[in-house]
């Protein structure tokens, strides 16, 4: 009995010790896992958060060696309210300026808040992130005038935007549409743009209520223009300046790459929009007004006499001729304060 008593007591003590050991282990492991997960689990971002987070801001995060500061900055960015669709800074019709001696340095001085061709409003988060694509060759003066008038206009609209100049190298026939396809493809390699504005270099908007934002349908922004005495061109006209979302452009496979020289590529895009079961929307003609900077026809951009033939075949070729067949040699990408200059070799017409 005594032996059993001592033995029983010992057993009791062993059980107690075992119980304490198990408890200590559980508390220890729980503590370890809790600490570990708060420290190392990557912050999950929803697709919407990812949408707003640009690769550029990711890069900034990597470069900064002081993590707490980055946390505070990105937090601040996310805390910003969305900018209103109609900014309180709009002025309506603003007299356009075309000073004969204007230089790029003058425009840079006037617009000091742009970096690497990009601008973001400081006080709010823009409705959409907008890439302005300008097909370009030998139009330096037009580009200066456009930048001088357009950049303050976009900033009054509180837009997060970048200016992409897509410059066709060489003297072979110009291809506006293919340059715009390239602009779309290259711009998306840099940032997750929501909206693309295809913009001729010689068209300057007159009224800042003509917002450079995309709509639920492709939008045509040049409703009337001084060159036609502010009369409409034709019902299906879809040239000059147009706004389409990333998705709308992808849906129509972008522009055709086969329009060399002046004309037809914008009509082709209009047909693609219809084939993609979309419609074109337009702002009121009172605000969608433009001044065209007058010029003679460029050498290398003669009227494309093949355009009528090409336009007959849009429904047969639009799925295979466009963004998915756009080939080019990228010669350089240069980030200037006011614009990103993409120079490409696109060769010449095949026949
Ligand atoms: C051309 C278009 C051009 C329009 C207005 C049409 O004949 O095909 O490309 O935008 O005229 O000038």
Coordinates of C-alpha atoms and ligand atoms in Angstrom, one line a residue:
X1 CA 0.0 0.0 0.0
X2 CA 2.8 2.3 1.0
X3 CA 4.8 1.5 -2.1
X4 CA 1.6 2.1 -4.2
X5 CA 1.2 5.4 -2.3
X6 CA 4.7 6.6 -3.0
X7 CA 4.5 5.3 -6.6
X8 CA 1.1 7.0 -7.0
X9 CA 2.5 10.3 -5.7
X10 CA 5.4 10.1 -8.2
X11 CA 3.1 9.3 -11.0
X12 CA 1.0 12.3 -10.1
X13 CA 4.1 14.6 -10.0
X14 CA 5.2 13.2 -13.4
X15 CA 1.8 13.9 -14.9
X16 CA 1.8 17.4 -13.5
X17 CA 5.3 18.0 -14.9
X18 CA 4.2 16.6 -18.3
X19 CA 1.2 18.9 -18.3
X20 CA 3.3 22.0 -17.5
X21 CA 5.8 21.0 -20.3
X22 CA 2.9 20.6 -22.8
X23 CA 1.4 24.0 -21.8
X24 CA 4.8 25.7 -22.1
X25 CA 5.4 24.2 -25.5
X26 CA 1.9 25.3 -26.8
X27 CA 2.4 28.8 -25.5
X28 CA 5.9 29.0 -27.0
X29 CA 4.8 27.7 -30.5
X30 CA 1.7 30.0 -30.6
X31 CA 3.8 33.0 -29.7
X32 CA 6.4 32.1 -32.4
X33 CA 3.8 31.6 -35.1
X34 CA 1.9 34.8 -34.3
X35 CA 5.1 36.9 -34.4
X36 CA 6.3 35.2 -37.5
X37 CA 3.1 35.7 -39.4
X38 CA 2.8 39.4 -38.6
X39 CA 6.4 40.0 -39.6
X40 CA 6.6 38.0 -42.8
X41 CA 3.2 37.4 -44.4
X42 CA 3.3 39.6 -47.5
X43 CA 0.5 42.3 -47.4
X44 CA -2.2 40.9 -49.7
X45 CA -3.4 43.5 -52.3
X46 CA -6.8 43.1 -54.0
X47 CA -6.9 43.6 -57.7
X48 CA -8.3 47.1 -57.2
X49 CA -5.4 48.1 -55.0
X50 CA -3.0 46.6 -57.6
X51 CA -4.8 48.6 -60.2
X52 CA -3.8 51.9 -58.6
X53 CA -0.4 50.8 -57.6
X54 CA 1.9 51.6 -60.5
X55 CA 5.1 49.8 -61.3
X56 CA 6.7 53.2 -60.8
X57 CA 5.7 53.4 -57.2
X58 CA 6.8 49.8 -56.7
X59 CA 10.2 50.8 -58.0
X60 CA 10.3 53.8 -55.6
X61 CA 9.6 51.4 -52.7
X62 CA 12.5 49.1 -53.7
X63 CA 14.9 52.0 -54.0
X64 CA 14.1 53.4 -50.6
X65 CA 16.1 51.9 -47.8
X66 CA 13.9 53.2 -44.9
X67 CA 10.9 51.0 -44.8
X68 CA 8.8 53.0 -42.3
X69 CA 9.0 56.1 -44.5
X70 CA 7.7 54.1 -47.5
X71 CA 4.9 52.7 -45.4
X72 CA 3.8 56.2 -44.5
X73 CA 4.1 57.5 -48.0
X74 CA 2.1 54.8 -49.7
X75 CA -0.5 55.0 -46.9
X76 CA -0.8 58.8 -47.6
X77 CA -1.2 58.1 -51.4
X78 CA -4.0 55.6 -50.7
X79 CA -5.7 58.0 -48.3
X80 CA -6.1 60.7 -51.0
X81 CA -9.7 61.3 -52.1
X82 CA -10.6 60.6 -55.7
X83 CA -10.5 63.8 -57.8
X84 CA -13.9 65.0 -59.0
X85 CA -14.8 64.3 -62.7
X86 CA -15.2 68.1 -63.2
X87 CA -12.3 69.7 -61.4
X88 CA -13.0 73.0 -59.6
X89 CA -9.9 74.5 -61.4
X90 CA -11.6 74.4 -64.9
X91 CA -11.8 77.7 -66.7
X92 CA -13.8 76.9 -69.8
X93 CA -12.4 78.6 -72.9
X94 CA -8.8 79.7 -72.3
X95 CA -7.2 81.8 -75.0
X96 CA -4.5 79.6 -76.8
X97 CA -1.0 80.9 -77.1
X98 CA 1.4 80.3 -80.0
X99 CA 4.4 82.6 -79.3
X100 CA 6.7 82.5 -82.3
X101 CA 9.9 82.2 -80.2
X102 CA 8.7 79.5 -77.8
X103 CA 11.4 77.0 -76.7
X104 CA 11.2 73.7 -74.9
X105 CA 13.1 75.4 -71.9
X106 CA 10.2 78.0 -71.7
X107 CA 7.6 75.2 -71.5
X108 CA 9.7 73.3 -68.9
X109 CA 9.9 76.4 -66.8
X110 CA 6.2 77.0 -67.0
X111 CA 5.4 73.3 -66.0
X112 CA 8.0 72.5 -63.3
X113 CA 5.9 69.7 -61.7
X114 CA 6.3 67.1 -64.4
X115 CA 8.9 64.3 -64.0
X116 CA 9.9 61.9 -66.7
X117 CA 6.9 62.9 -68.8
X118 CA 4.5 62.1 -66.0
X119 CA 2.3 64.2 -63.7
X120 CA 0.1 63.3 -60.7
X121 CA -2.1 65.8 -58.9
X122 CA -0.9 66.4 -55.3
X123 CA -4.2 66.8 -53.6
X124 CA -6.3 64.0 -54.9
X125 CA -6.1 60.6 -56.7
X126 CA -7.1 61.0 -60.4
X127 CA -10.3 59.3 -61.7
X128 CA -8.2 57.4 -64.3
X129 CA -4.6 57.1 -65.2
X130 CA -4.3 58.5 -68.7
X131 CA -1.6 58.0 -71.3
X132 CA -1.6 60.6 -74.1
X133 CA -0.1 59.1 -77.3
X134 CA 1.2 61.5 -80.0
X135 CA 2.4 60.0 -83.3
X136 CA 5.3 62.2 -84.5
X137 CA 7.8 63.1 -87.1
X138 CA 9.4 66.5 -87.9
X139 CA 6.8 68.7 -86.2
X140 CA 8.9 70.3 -83.5
X141 CA 7.1 73.6 -83.4
X142 CA 3.7 71.9 -83.4
X143 CA 4.8 69.7 -80.5
X144 CA 6.0 72.8 -78.5
X145 CA 2.7 74.6 -79.0
X146 CA 0.7 71.5 -78.1
X147 CA 2.7 70.9 -74.9
X148 CA 2.5 74.6 -74.0
X149 CA -1.3 74.6 -74.1
X150 CA -2.2 71.0 -73.3
X151 CA -0.1 70.4 -70.2
X152 CA -1.7 73.2 -68.1
X153 CA -5.1 72.1 -69.5
X154 CA -4.5 68.5 -68.2
X155 CA -3.3 69.8 -64.9
X156 CA -6.4 71.9 -64.4
X157 CA -8.4 68.7 -65.1
X158 CA -6.6 67.1 -62.2
X159 CA -5.4 64.2 -64.3
X160 CA -2.7 61.6 -63.6
X161 CA -1.2 61.6 -67.1
X162 CA 2.0 61.0 -69.1
X163 CA 2.8 62.2 -72.6
X164 CA 4.2 59.6 -75.0
X165 CA 5.7 60.9 -78.3
X166 CA 6.0 58.0 -80.8
X167 CA 8.6 59.1 -83.3
X168 CA 8.9 57.3 -86.6
X169 CA 12.6 57.2 -87.6
X170 CA 13.7 57.7 -91.2
X171 CA 11.9 59.2 -94.2
X172 CA 9.7 56.4 -95.4
X173 CA 6.0 56.8 -95.6
X174 CA 4.4 57.8 -92.3
X175 CA 2.1 55.3 -90.5
X176 CA 0.1 57.1 -87.8
X177 CA -2.0 54.0 -86.9
X178 CA 1.0 51.7 -86.3
X179 CA 2.7 54.4 -84.2
X180 CA -0.4 54.6 -82.0
X181 CA -0.4 50.8 -81.6
X182 CA 3.3 50.9 -80.6
X183 CA 2.5 53.7 -78.1
X184 CA -0.1 51.6 -76.5
X185 CA 2.1 48.5 -76.3
X186 CA 5.2 50.5 -75.0
X187 CA 3.2 52.6 -72.5
X188 CA 1.7 49.5 -70.9
X189 CA 5.2 48.2 -70.3
X190 CA 5.8 51.2 -68.1
X191 CA 2.5 51.7 -66.3
X192 CA -0.9 50.2 -65.8
X193 CA -2.7 53.0 -67.8
X194 CA -6.6 52.9 -67.7
X195 CA -7.2 55.3 -70.5
X196 CA -5.4 56.2 -73.8
X197 CA -5.8 59.4 -75.7
X198 CA -4.7 59.1 -79.4
X199 CA -3.7 62.7 -80.1
X200 CA -2.6 64.5 -83.3
X201 CA 0.2 66.9 -82.7
X202 CA -1.5 69.8 -84.5
X203 CA -4.8 69.8 -82.6
X204 CA -5.1 72.0 -79.6
X205 CA -8.2 71.8 -77.3
X206 CA -9.9 75.1 -76.7
X207 CA -12.1 74.4 -73.7
X208 CA -11.0 72.5 -70.6
X209 CA -14.5 71.1 -70.0
X210 CA -13.6 68.7 -72.7
X211 CA -12.3 66.2 -70.2
X212 CA -9.5 63.8 -71.2
X213 CA -11.0 60.8 -69.5
X214 CA -12.3 57.6 -71.0
X215 CA -16.0 56.7 -71.1
X216 CA -18.0 53.5 -71.1
X217 CA -17.8 53.6 -74.9
X218 CA -15.0 54.9 -77.2
X219 CA -15.0 58.7 -77.1
X220 CA -14.3 61.1 -80.0
X221 CA -13.1 64.4 -78.7
X222 CA -12.8 66.6 -81.8
X223 CA -16.4 67.4 -82.5
X224 CA -15.6 70.6 -84.3
X225 CA -12.5 72.4 -85.4
X226 CA -11.4 75.8 -86.8
X227 CA -10.2 74.2 -90.0
X228 CA -13.8 73.4 -91.0
X229 CA -15.2 76.6 -89.5
X230 CA -16.5 74.7 -86.5
X231 CA -18.8 72.5 -88.7
X232 CA -18.9 68.7 -88.2
X233 CA -16.8 66.8 -90.7
X234 CA -19.0 63.7 -91.2
X235 CA -21.1 61.5 -89.0
X236 CA -18.6 58.7 -88.7
X237 CA -15.5 60.9 -88.3
X238 CA -13.3 59.4 -85.6
X239 CA -9.9 61.1 -86.2
X240 CA -7.8 63.7 -84.6
X241 CA -8.2 63.0 -80.8
X242 CA -10.0 59.9 -79.4
X243 CA -10.2 58.4 -76.0
X244 CA -10.4 54.6 -75.4
X245 CA -9.9 52.4 -72.4
X246 CA -7.2 49.7 -72.3
X247 CA -10.0 47.1 -72.7
X248 CA -11.8 48.9 -75.5
X249 CA -8.6 49.1 -77.5
X250 CA -7.8 45.4 -76.8
X251 CA -11.3 44.4 -77.9
X252 CA -10.8 45.9 -81.4
X253 CA -7.2 44.7 -81.7
X254 CA -6.0 48.4 -81.8
X255 CA -5.5 50.0 -85.2
X256 CA -4.7 48.4 -88.5
X257 CA -1.0 48.5 -89.3
X258 CA -1.6 48.7 -93.0
X259 CA -2.5 52.4 -93.6
X260 CA 0.6 54.1 -94.9
X261 CA 0.3 57.8 -95.7
X262 CA -2.6 60.1 -94.9
X263 CA -6.1 59.0 -94.3
X264 CA -8.4 56.0 -93.6
X265 CA -6.9 54.6 -90.4
X266 CA -9.4 56.5 -88.3
X267 CA -12.3 55.3 -90.4
X268 CA -11.0 51.8 -90.0
X269 CA -10.9 52.2 -86.2
X270 CA -14.5 53.4 -86.4
X271 CA -15.5 50.2 -88.2
X272 CA -13.6 48.1 -85.6
X273 CA -15.5 49.8 -82.8
X274 CA -18.8 48.8 -84.5
X275 CA -17.5 45.2 -85.1
X276 CA -16.6 45.1 -81.4
X277 CA -20.3 45.9 -80.6
X278 CA -19.5 49.4 -79.2
X279 CA -20.6 52.8 -80.2
X280 CA -18.8 56.2 -80.4
X281 CA -19.8 58.8 -77.9
X282 CA -19.1 62.6 -78.2
X283 CA -19.1 65.5 -75.8
X284 CA -21.2 68.6 -76.5
X285 CA -19.9 70.5 -79.6
X286 CA -19.7 73.7 -77.4
X287 CA -16.8 72.1 -75.5
X288 CA -15.3 69.6 -77.9
X289 CA -13.7 72.4 -80.0
X290 CA -10.1 72.4 -81.4
X291 CA -7.7 74.7 -83.1
X292 CA -5.7 73.0 -85.8
X293 CA -2.3 74.6 -86.3
X294 CA -2.1 75.2 -90.0
X295 CA 0.5 73.4 -92.1
X296 CA 1.2 72.1 -95.5
X297 CA 1.1 68.3 -96.2
X298 CA 4.3 66.6 -94.9
X299 CA 6.6 64.9 -97.3
X300 CA 6.2 61.2 -96.7
X301 CA 2.6 61.5 -95.6
X302 CA 0.9 61.8 -99.0
X303 CA -2.8 60.8 -99.3
X304 CA -3.1 57.0 -99.2
X305 CA -5.0 56.1 -102.3
X306 CA -5.3 52.5 -101.1
X307 CA -7.5 53.5 -98.2
X308 CA -10.8 52.8 -99.9
X309 CA -9.8 49.3 -100.8
X310 CA -8.5 48.6 -97.3
X311 CA -11.7 49.9 -95.7
X312 CA -13.7 47.3 -97.6
X313 CA -11.9 44.5 -95.8
X314 CA -12.0 45.6 -92.2
X315 CA -14.4 42.9 -91.1
X316 CA -12.2 40.2 -92.7
X317 CA -8.9 41.3 -91.2
X318 CA -9.4 43.2 -88.0
X319 CA -8.8 40.2 -85.8
X320 CA -5.4 39.4 -87.3
X321 CA -4.2 42.9 -88.3
X322 CA -3.6 45.1 -85.3
X323 CA -2.0 45.0 -81.9
X324 CA -1.4 41.3 -82.3
X325 CA 0.6 41.7 -85.6
X326 CA 2.4 45.0 -84.8
X327 CA 6.1 44.5 -85.4
X328 CA 8.8 47.2 -85.1
X329 CA 12.3 47.9 -84.0
X330 CA 12.6 49.9 -80.8
X331 CA 15.5 52.3 -81.3
X332 CA 15.3 54.3 -78.1
X333 CA 13.2 55.4 -75.2
X334 CA 14.1 58.7 -73.6
X335 CA 12.5 60.2 -70.5
X336 CA 12.4 64.0 -70.7
X337 CA 10.8 66.1 -68.0
X338 CA 7.7 66.8 -70.2
X339 CA 7.4 63.7 -72.4
X340 CA 8.6 60.2 -73.1
X341 CA 10.2 60.0 -76.5
X342 CA 9.9 56.5 -78.1
X343 CA 11.8 56.3 -81.4
X344 CA 11.0 53.3 -83.7
X345 CA 11.8 51.9 -87.0
X346 CA 8.7 50.5 -88.6
X347 CA 10.1 49.9 -92.1
X348 CA 8.1 50.7 -95.2
X349 CA 4.9 49.5 -97.0
X350 CA 5.4 45.9 -98.1
X351 CA 4.0 46.3 -101.7
Ligands
LIG1 C1 -10.1 60.3 -94.2 C2 -9.8 60.4 -92.7 C3 -9.8 61.8 -92.3 C4 -11.1 62.5 -92.7 C5 -11.1 64.0 -92.3 C6 -11.3 61.1 -94.5 O1 -11.5 61.1 -95.9 O2 -10.2 59.0 -94.6 O3 -8.7 59.7 -92.4 O4 -9.6 61.9 -90.9 O5 -11.2 62.4 -94.1 O6 -10.1 64.7 -92.8

